[in-house]
Amino acid sequence: MILLDRVTKSYGKNAKPALNRVSLHVEPKEFVIIVGTSGAGKSTLLKLLTREEKPTSGKIVVGGIDYDTLKDKHVPLLRRKIGVVFQDFKLLPQRTVFENVAFALEIAGMTNREIRNTVPKVIDLVGLKGKEKQFPHQLSGGERQRVAIARAVVRQPKILIADEPTGNLDPRHSWDIVRLLEKINRYGTTVLLTTHNVEIVNRLKRRVITIDHGKITS
Ligand code: ADP
């Protein structure tokens, strides 16, 4: 569950708030699309959820964690609950598909055995079986985004944030990625998707949240 109660975020004392008294409730396992023009406040909202930014005022509770009382040392625990993928994939170029996904588990302190057991399952889930040894530059944009999604979900987060994941992809690959997000959602992960793609918004028939000038308008 994601709960925001009258959350305001200002980046400077005299700056116009990037988010202005925003309240939002997302149920577990929901699939929500967040839309809004550039500068509307979408990234700010996502950064507040991942605790990259702190609100100026208001309350945030995610998966039972109240951010008011969240200590810095517990932020990694929170991040385990939230997987994130970006428009530009952010893969490690010198590492293979397998290694990119494994990296998320290595830094979590998993044993090699656990990693060898877990990574192939997730690579299979995202439809990249057979590509384990390829490097990012040998993959299409859609395949790179699949690697990024595999890495984001390999620790089984409760929430997956997909910030413009189709922004660099052609329509066919965009749909493949959206279908993959739907599949991950069916397995029980809450998905927050930001997109500028009107066709995706219209065809998906999911709850749409519109942000405009730091306010949720619908
Ligand atoms: P979106 O993701 O919808 O494009 P953002 O959340 O990035 O919108 O930006 C909302 C507003 O906050 C914009 O006016 C932007 O200039 C401002 N902003 C975002 N990040 C920062 C920052 N780190 N410092 C100062 N202003 C920022």
PDB file of C-alpha atoms and ligand atoms in Angstrom:
ATOM      1  CA  MET A   1       0.000   0.000   0.000  1.00  0.00           C
ATOM      2  CA  ILE A   2       1.191   3.497  -0.871  1.00  0.00           C
ATOM      3  CA  LEU A   3      -0.225   6.440   1.017  1.00  0.00           C
ATOM      4  CA  LEU A   4       0.536  10.099   0.572  1.00  0.00           C
ATOM      5  CA  ASP A   5      -1.294  12.585   2.754  1.00  0.00           C
ATOM      6  CA  ARG A   6      -1.061  16.251   1.781  1.00  0.00           C
ATOM      7  CA  VAL A   7       2.530  15.933   0.648  1.00  0.00           C
ATOM      8  CA  THR A   8       4.360  19.086  -0.396  1.00  0.00           C
ATOM      9  CA  LYS A   9       7.862  19.173  -1.828  1.00  0.00           C
ATOM     10  CA  SER A  10       9.720  22.427  -2.455  1.00  0.00           C
ATOM     11  CA  TYR A  11      13.307  22.292  -3.699  1.00  0.00           C
ATOM     12  CA  GLY A  12      14.132  25.723  -2.292  1.00  0.00           C
ATOM     13  CA  LYS A  13      12.707  28.221   0.162  1.00  0.00           C
ATOM     14  CA  ASN A  14      11.309  30.526  -2.499  1.00  0.00           C
ATOM     15  CA  ALA A  15      10.728  27.898  -5.186  1.00  0.00           C
ATOM     16  CA  LYS A  16       7.221  27.068  -6.296  1.00  0.00           C
ATOM     17  CA  PRO A  17       6.456  23.625  -4.844  1.00  0.00           C
ATOM     18  CA  ALA A  18       7.193  20.740  -7.242  1.00  0.00           C
ATOM     19  CA  LEU A  19       4.372  18.926  -5.443  1.00  0.00           C
ATOM     20  CA  ASN A  20       1.660  20.803  -3.616  1.00  0.00           C
ATOM     21  CA  ARG A  21      -0.443  19.031  -0.966  1.00  0.00           C
ATOM     22  CA  VAL A  22      -0.733  15.832  -2.931  1.00  0.00           C
ATOM     23  CA  SER A  23      -2.797  12.995  -1.469  1.00  0.00           C
ATOM     24  CA  LEU A  24      -2.783   9.560  -3.041  1.00  0.00           C
ATOM     25  CA  HIS A  25      -3.704   6.023  -2.115  1.00  0.00           C
ATOM     26  CA  VAL A  26      -2.530   3.047  -4.166  1.00  0.00           C
ATOM     27  CA  GLU A  27      -3.740  -0.412  -3.193  1.00  0.00           C
ATOM     28  CA  PRO A  28      -1.431  -3.433  -3.128  1.00  0.00           C
ATOM     29  CA  LYS A  29      -1.261  -5.072  -6.588  1.00  0.00           C
ATOM     30  CA  GLU A  30      -2.720  -2.053  -8.357  1.00  0.00           C
ATOM     31  CA  PHE A  31      -1.382  -0.948 -11.753  1.00  0.00           C
ATOM     32  CA  VAL A  32      -1.367   2.830 -11.917  1.00  0.00           C
ATOM     33  CA  ILE A  33      -0.328   5.088 -14.783  1.00  0.00           C
ATOM     34  CA  ILE A  34       1.008   8.526 -13.896  1.00  0.00           C
ATOM     35  CA  VAL A  35       0.815  11.175 -16.605  1.00  0.00           C
ATOM     36  CA  GLY A  36       1.670  14.851 -16.776  1.00  0.00           C
ATOM     37  CA  THR A  37       3.658  17.262 -18.879  1.00  0.00           C
ATOM     38  CA  SER A  38       7.368  17.786 -18.341  1.00  0.00           C
ATOM     39  CA  GLY A  39       7.969  19.580 -15.047  1.00  0.00           C
ATOM     40  CA  ALA A  40       4.572  18.594 -13.626  1.00  0.00           C
ATOM     41  CA  GLY A  41       6.097  16.771 -10.655  1.00  0.00           C
ATOM     42  CA  LYS A  42       6.072  13.094 -11.667  1.00  0.00           C
ATOM     43  CA  SER A  43       9.761  12.411 -10.963  1.00  0.00           C
ATOM     44  CA  THR A  44       9.502  14.264  -7.677  1.00  0.00           C
ATOM     45  CA  LEU A  45       6.650  11.999  -6.636  1.00  0.00           C
ATOM     46  CA  LEU A  46       8.683   8.891  -7.520  1.00  0.00           C
ATOM     47  CA  LYS A  47      11.796  10.221  -5.752  1.00  0.00           C
ATOM     48  CA  LEU A  48       9.775  10.796  -2.604  1.00  0.00           C
ATOM     49  CA  LEU A  49       8.628   7.173  -2.719  1.00  0.00           C
ATOM     50  CA  THR A  50      12.192   5.845  -3.100  1.00  0.00           C
ATOM     51  CA  ARG A  51      13.396   8.274  -0.437  1.00  0.00           C
ATOM     52  CA  GLU A  52      15.834   9.976  -2.809  1.00  0.00           C
ATOM     53  CA  GLU A  53      14.052  13.141  -1.725  1.00  0.00           C
ATOM     54  CA  LYS A  54      12.286  14.026   1.497  1.00  0.00           C
ATOM     55  CA  PRO A  55       8.988  15.906   1.585  1.00  0.00           C
ATOM     56  CA  THR A  56       8.834  19.462   2.878  1.00  0.00           C
ATOM     57  CA  SER A  57       5.613  18.516   4.643  1.00  0.00           C
ATOM     58  CA  GLY A  58       3.005  15.784   4.649  1.00  0.00           C
ATOM     59  CA  LYS A  59       2.943  12.089   5.383  1.00  0.00           C
ATOM     60  CA  ILE A  60       4.197   9.135   3.328  1.00  0.00           C
ATOM     61  CA  VAL A  61       3.638   5.495   4.229  1.00  0.00           C
ATOM     62  CA  VAL A  62       4.744   2.681   1.904  1.00  0.00           C
ATOM     63  CA  GLY A  63       4.247  -0.994   2.705  1.00  0.00           C
ATOM     64  CA  GLY A  64       3.687  -0.186   6.361  1.00  0.00           C
ATOM     65  CA  ILE A  65       6.831   1.946   6.604  1.00  0.00           C
ATOM     66  CA  ASP A  66       6.118   5.437   7.903  1.00  0.00           C
ATOM     67  CA  TYR A  67       8.708   7.745   6.352  1.00  0.00           C
ATOM     68  CA  ASP A  68       8.476  10.149   9.302  1.00  0.00           C
ATOM     69  CA  THR A  69      10.102   7.578  11.540  1.00  0.00           C
ATOM     70  CA  LEU A  70      12.280   5.879   8.908  1.00  0.00           C
ATOM     71  CA  LYS A  71      15.939   5.993   9.910  1.00  0.00           C
ATOM     72  CA  ASP A  72      18.602   6.386   7.230  1.00  0.00           C
ATOM     73  CA  LYS A  73      20.049   2.999   8.114  1.00  0.00           C
ATOM     74  CA  HIS A  74      16.710   1.402   7.228  1.00  0.00           C
ATOM     75  CA  VAL A  75      16.453   2.985   3.771  1.00  0.00           C
ATOM     76  CA  PRO A  76      18.088  -0.073   2.100  1.00  0.00           C
ATOM     77  CA  LEU A  77      15.287  -2.169   3.575  1.00  0.00           C
ATOM     78  CA  LEU A  78      12.757   0.165   1.999  1.00  0.00           C
ATOM     79  CA  ARG A  79      14.556   0.029  -1.353  1.00  0.00           C
ATOM     80  CA  ARG A  80      14.255  -3.741  -1.321  1.00  0.00           C
ATOM     81  CA  LYS A  81      10.522  -3.269  -1.475  1.00  0.00           C
ATOM     82  CA  ILE A  82      10.729  -0.932  -4.460  1.00  0.00           C
ATOM     83  CA  GLY A  83      12.245  -1.852  -7.822  1.00  0.00           C
ATOM     84  CA  VAL A  84      12.907   0.951 -10.291  1.00  0.00           C
ATOM     85  CA  VAL A  85      13.429   1.064 -14.057  1.00  0.00           C
ATOM     86  CA  PHE A  86      14.270   4.146 -16.106  1.00  0.00           C
ATOM     87  CA  GLN A  87      13.993   5.366 -19.663  1.00  0.00           C
ATOM     88  CA  ASP A  88      17.752   4.987 -20.221  1.00  0.00           C
ATOM     89  CA  PHE A  89      18.021   1.449 -18.738  1.00  0.00           C
ATOM     90  CA  LYS A  90      21.133   2.230 -16.616  1.00  0.00           C
ATOM     91  CA  LEU A  91      22.776  -1.152 -17.303  1.00  0.00           C
ATOM     92  CA  LEU A  92      26.415  -1.892 -16.606  1.00  0.00           C
ATOM     93  CA  PRO A  93      27.967  -1.923 -20.106  1.00  0.00           C
ATOM     94  CA  GLN A  94      30.925  -4.175 -19.247  1.00  0.00           C
ATOM     95  CA  ARG A  95      28.730  -6.871 -17.754  1.00  0.00           C
ATOM     96  CA  THR A  96      26.654  -9.533 -19.448  1.00  0.00           C
ATOM     97  CA  VAL A  97      22.888  -9.877 -19.114  1.00  0.00           C
ATOM     98  CA  PHE A  98      23.395 -12.510 -16.412  1.00  0.00           C
ATOM     99  CA  GLU A  99      25.914 -10.367 -14.558  1.00  0.00           C
ATOM    100  CA  ASN A 100      23.736  -7.264 -14.711  1.00  0.00           C
ATOM    101  CA  VAL A 101      20.898  -9.122 -13.038  1.00  0.00           C
ATOM    102  CA  ALA A 102      23.226 -10.970 -10.647  1.00  0.00           C
ATOM    103  CA  PHE A 103      24.762  -7.691  -9.530  1.00  0.00           C
ATOM    104  CA  ALA A 104      21.558  -6.737  -7.699  1.00  0.00           C
ATOM    105  CA  LEU A 105      21.845  -9.943  -5.703  1.00  0.00           C
ATOM    106  CA  GLU A 106      25.603  -9.679  -5.117  1.00  0.00           C
ATOM    107  CA  ILE A 107      25.231  -6.320  -3.423  1.00  0.00           C
ATOM    108  CA  ALA A 108      22.438  -7.811  -1.329  1.00  0.00           C
ATOM    109  CA  GLY A 109      24.918 -10.406  -0.061  1.00  0.00           C
ATOM    110  CA  MET A 110      23.397 -13.485  -1.698  1.00  0.00           C
ATOM    111  CA  THR A 111      25.563 -16.558  -2.119  1.00  0.00           C
ATOM    112  CA  ASN A 112      26.774 -17.630  -5.574  1.00  0.00           C
ATOM    113  CA  ARG A 113      24.564 -20.663  -5.323  1.00  0.00           C
ATOM    114  CA  GLU A 114      21.461 -18.573  -4.654  1.00  0.00           C
ATOM    115  CA  ILE A 115      22.429 -16.290  -7.511  1.00  0.00           C
ATOM    116  CA  ARG A 116      22.893 -19.210  -9.940  1.00  0.00           C
ATOM    117  CA  ASN A 117      19.505 -20.477  -8.885  1.00  0.00           C
ATOM    118  CA  THR A 118      17.571 -17.196  -9.017  1.00  0.00           C
ATOM    119  CA  VAL A 119      18.935 -15.267 -12.004  1.00  0.00           C
ATOM    120  CA  PRO A 120      17.972 -17.758 -14.763  1.00  0.00           C
ATOM    121  CA  LYS A 121      14.376 -17.813 -13.506  1.00  0.00           C
ATOM    122  CA  VAL A 122      14.076 -14.051 -13.766  1.00  0.00           C
ATOM    123  CA  ILE A 123      15.818 -13.943 -17.157  1.00  0.00           C
ATOM    124  CA  ASP A 124      13.285 -16.501 -18.327  1.00  0.00           C
ATOM    125  CA  LEU A 125      10.412 -14.450 -16.871  1.00  0.00           C
ATOM    126  CA  VAL A 126      11.388 -11.394 -18.903  1.00  0.00           C
ATOM    127  CA  GLY A 127      11.822 -13.473 -22.079  1.00  0.00           C
ATOM    128  CA  LEU A 128      15.602 -13.303 -22.429  1.00  0.00           C
ATOM    129  CA  LYS A 129      16.489 -16.977 -22.142  1.00  0.00           C
ATOM    130  CA  GLY A 130      19.496 -17.675 -24.361  1.00  0.00           C
ATOM    131  CA  LYS A 131      20.803 -14.094 -24.112  1.00  0.00           C
ATOM    132  CA  GLU A 132      22.513 -14.519 -20.719  1.00  0.00           C
ATOM    133  CA  LYS A 133      26.018 -14.082 -22.097  1.00  0.00           C
ATOM    134  CA  GLN A 134      25.294 -11.098 -24.314  1.00  0.00           C
ATOM    135  CA  PHE A 135      26.477  -7.613 -23.418  1.00  0.00           C
ATOM    136  CA  PRO A 136      24.065  -4.640 -23.417  1.00  0.00           C
ATOM    137  CA  HIS A 137      25.470  -3.244 -26.687  1.00  0.00           C
ATOM    138  CA  GLN A 138      24.544  -6.511 -28.417  1.00  0.00           C
ATOM    139  CA  LEU A 139      20.872  -6.115 -27.473  1.00  0.00           C
ATOM    140  CA  SER A 140      17.963  -4.121 -28.891  1.00  0.00           C
ATOM    141  CA  GLY A 141      16.491  -1.299 -26.814  1.00  0.00           C
ATOM    142  CA  GLY A 142      13.542  -3.488 -25.855  1.00  0.00           C
ATOM    143  CA  GLU A 143      15.858  -6.271 -24.724  1.00  0.00           C
ATOM    144  CA  ARG A 144      17.933  -3.840 -22.679  1.00  0.00           C
ATOM    145  CA  GLN A 145      14.817  -2.663 -20.934  1.00  0.00           C
ATOM    146  CA  ARG A 146      13.945  -6.303 -20.201  1.00  0.00           C
ATOM    147  CA  VAL A 147      17.332  -6.712 -18.512  1.00  0.00           C
ATOM    148  CA  ALA A 148      16.658  -3.592 -16.463  1.00  0.00           C
ATOM    149  CA  ILE A 149      13.262  -4.965 -15.462  1.00  0.00           C
ATOM    150  CA  ALA A 150      14.809  -8.338 -14.555  1.00  0.00           C
ATOM    151  CA  ARG A 151      17.315  -6.560 -12.342  1.00  0.00           C
ATOM    152  CA  ALA A 152      14.548  -4.489 -10.732  1.00  0.00           C
ATOM    153  CA  VAL A 153      12.353  -7.475  -9.859  1.00  0.00           C
ATOM    154  CA  VAL A 154      14.983 -10.108  -9.019  1.00  0.00           C
ATOM    155  CA  ARG A 155      14.666  -9.356  -5.307  1.00  0.00           C
ATOM    156  CA  GLN A 156      10.885  -9.616  -5.554  1.00  0.00           C
ATOM    157  CA  PRO A 157       9.956  -6.063  -4.627  1.00  0.00           C
ATOM    158  CA  LYS A 158       6.388  -5.265  -3.616  1.00  0.00           C
ATOM    159  CA  ILE A 159       6.371  -2.220  -5.894  1.00  0.00           C
ATOM    160  CA  LEU A 160       7.840  -1.653  -9.337  1.00  0.00           C
ATOM    161  CA  ILE A 161       8.324   1.950 -10.439  1.00  0.00           C
ATOM    162  CA  ALA A 162       8.722   2.267 -14.202  1.00  0.00           C
ATOM    163  CA  ASP A 163       9.695   5.849 -15.047  1.00  0.00           C
ATOM    164  CA  GLU A 164       9.121   6.364 -18.798  1.00  0.00           C
ATOM    165  CA  PRO A 165      10.348   2.836 -19.546  1.00  0.00           C
ATOM    166  CA  THR A 166       9.229   3.061 -23.180  1.00  0.00           C
ATOM    167  CA  GLY A 167      10.595   6.552 -23.809  1.00  0.00           C
ATOM    168  CA  ASN A 168      13.480   5.255 -25.941  1.00  0.00           C
ATOM    169  CA  LEU A 169      11.616   2.446 -27.666  1.00  0.00           C
ATOM    170  CA  ASP A 170       9.703   2.063 -30.907  1.00  0.00           C
ATOM    171  CA  PRO A 171       5.975   1.180 -30.667  1.00  0.00           C
ATOM    172  CA  ARG A 172       6.409  -2.583 -30.972  1.00  0.00           C
ATOM    173  CA  HIS A 173       9.078  -2.802 -28.290  1.00  0.00           C
ATOM    174  CA  SER A 174       7.082  -0.376 -26.155  1.00  0.00           C
ATOM    175  CA  TRP A 175       4.131  -2.751 -26.174  1.00  0.00           C
ATOM    176  CA  ASP A 176       6.335  -5.710 -25.339  1.00  0.00           C
ATOM    177  CA  ILE A 177       7.561  -3.824 -22.291  1.00  0.00           C
ATOM    178  CA  VAL A 178       4.066  -2.795 -21.248  1.00  0.00           C
ATOM    179  CA  ARG A 179       2.880  -6.412 -21.561  1.00  0.00           C
ATOM    180  CA  LEU A 180       5.826  -7.502 -19.421  1.00  0.00           C
ATOM    181  CA  LEU A 181       4.871  -4.942 -16.766  1.00  0.00           C
ATOM    182  CA  GLU A 182       1.333  -6.335 -16.838  1.00  0.00           C
ATOM    183  CA  LYS A 183       2.683  -9.849 -16.359  1.00  0.00           C
ATOM    184  CA  ILE A 184       4.760  -8.747 -13.371  1.00  0.00           C
ATOM    185  CA  ASN A 185       1.667  -7.013 -12.008  1.00  0.00           C
ATOM    186  CA  ARG A 186      -0.353 -10.230 -12.379  1.00  0.00           C
ATOM    187  CA  TYR A 187       2.233 -11.963 -10.205  1.00  0.00           C
ATOM    188  CA  GLY A 188       1.272  -9.532  -7.450  1.00  0.00           C
ATOM    189  CA  THR A 189       3.615  -6.562  -7.772  1.00  0.00           C
ATOM    190  CA  THR A 190       2.182  -3.057  -7.560  1.00  0.00           C
ATOM    191  CA  VAL A 191       3.212  -1.166 -10.709  1.00  0.00           C
ATOM    192  CA  LEU A 192       3.555   2.610 -11.063  1.00  0.00           C
ATOM    193  CA  LEU A 193       4.160   3.552 -14.684  1.00  0.00           C
ATOM    194  CA  THR A 194       4.862   7.053 -15.954  1.00  0.00           C
ATOM    195  CA  THR A 195       4.452   7.601 -19.662  1.00  0.00           C
ATOM    196  CA  HIS A 196       3.892  10.263 -22.287  1.00  0.00           C
ATOM    197  CA  ASN A 197       2.504   7.699 -24.684  1.00  0.00           C
ATOM    198  CA  VAL A 198      -1.202   8.427 -25.110  1.00  0.00           C
ATOM    199  CA  GLU A 199      -1.812   5.144 -26.912  1.00  0.00           C
ATOM    200  CA  ILE A 200      -0.462   3.181 -23.953  1.00  0.00           C
ATOM    201  CA  VAL A 201      -2.654   5.181 -21.583  1.00  0.00           C
ATOM    202  CA  ASN A 202      -5.769   4.622 -23.690  1.00  0.00           C
ATOM    203  CA  ARG A 203      -5.229   0.965 -24.474  1.00  0.00           C
ATOM    204  CA  LEU A 204      -4.168  -0.186 -21.023  1.00  0.00           C
ATOM    205  CA  LYS A 205      -7.441   0.800 -19.344  1.00  0.00           C
ATOM    206  CA  ARG A 206      -5.831   1.181 -15.944  1.00  0.00           C
ATOM    207  CA  ARG A 207      -6.226   3.841 -13.303  1.00  0.00           C
ATOM    208  CA  VAL A 208      -4.640   7.057 -14.541  1.00  0.00           C
ATOM    209  CA  ILE A 209      -3.326   9.757 -12.217  1.00  0.00           C
ATOM    210  CA  THR A 210      -2.730  13.126 -13.834  1.00  0.00           C
ATOM    211  CA  ILE A 211      -0.269  15.551 -12.269  1.00  0.00           C
ATOM    212  CA  ASP A 212      -0.340  19.174 -13.332  1.00  0.00           C
ATOM    213  CA  HIS A 213       1.768  21.921 -11.773  1.00  0.00           C
ATOM    214  CA  GLY A 214       2.394  19.804  -8.679  1.00  0.00           C
ATOM    215  CA  LYS A 215      -1.248  18.864  -8.104  1.00  0.00           C
ATOM    216  CA  ILE A 216      -3.140  15.672  -8.829  1.00  0.00           C
ATOM    217  CA  THR A 217      -5.937  16.827 -11.105  1.00  0.00           C
ATOM    218  CA  SER A 218      -7.586  13.447 -11.813  1.00  0.00           C
TER     219      SER A 218
HETATM  220  P1  ADP B   1       8.407  15.760 -14.171  1.00  0.00           P
HETATM  221  O1  ADP B   1       9.034  14.483 -13.723  1.00  0.00           O
HETATM  222  O2  ADP B   1       6.901  15.684 -14.228  1.00  0.00           O
HETATM  223  O3  ADP B   1       8.988  16.277 -15.450  1.00  0.00           O
HETATM  224  P2  ADP B   1       9.816  16.962 -11.921  1.00  0.00           P
HETATM  225  O4  ADP B   1       9.335  16.311 -10.695  1.00  0.00           O
HETATM  226  O5  ADP B   1      11.138  16.550 -12.470  1.00  0.00           O
HETATM  227  O6  ADP B   1       8.687  16.870 -13.066  1.00  0.00           O
HETATM  228  O7  ADP B   1       9.894  18.548 -11.687  1.00  0.00           O
HETATM  229  C1  ADP B   1       8.880  19.284 -11.027  1.00  0.00           C
HETATM  230  C2  ADP B   1       9.407  20.697 -10.740  1.00  0.00           C
HETATM  231  O8  ADP B   1      10.443  20.636  -9.761  1.00  0.00           O
HETATM  232  C3  ADP B   1      10.020  21.394 -11.950  1.00  0.00           C
HETATM  233  O9  ADP B   1       9.686  22.762 -11.877  1.00  0.00           O
HETATM  234  C4  ADP B   1      11.505  21.181 -11.772  1.00  0.00           C
HETATM  235  O10 ADP B   1      12.242  22.221 -12.357  1.00  0.00           O
HETATM  236  C5  ADP B   1      11.647  21.185 -10.260  1.00  0.00           C
HETATM  237  N1  ADP B   1      12.764  20.330  -9.801  1.00  0.00           N
HETATM  238  C6  ADP B   1      12.859  18.989  -9.962  1.00  0.00           C
HETATM  239  N2  ADP B   1      13.982  18.513  -9.393  1.00  0.00           N
HETATM  240  C7  ADP B   1      14.635  19.587  -8.865  1.00  0.00           C
HETATM  241  C8  ADP B   1      15.846  19.755  -8.126  1.00  0.00           C
HETATM  242  N3  ADP B   1      16.626  18.731  -7.825  1.00  0.00           N
HETATM  243  N4  ADP B   1      16.163  21.013  -7.742  1.00  0.00           N
HETATM  244  C9  ADP B   1      15.365  22.058  -8.019  1.00  0.00           C
HETATM  245  N5  ADP B   1      14.207  21.973  -8.696  1.00  0.00           N
HETATM  246  C10 ADP B   1      13.837  20.751  -9.117  1.00  0.00           C
END
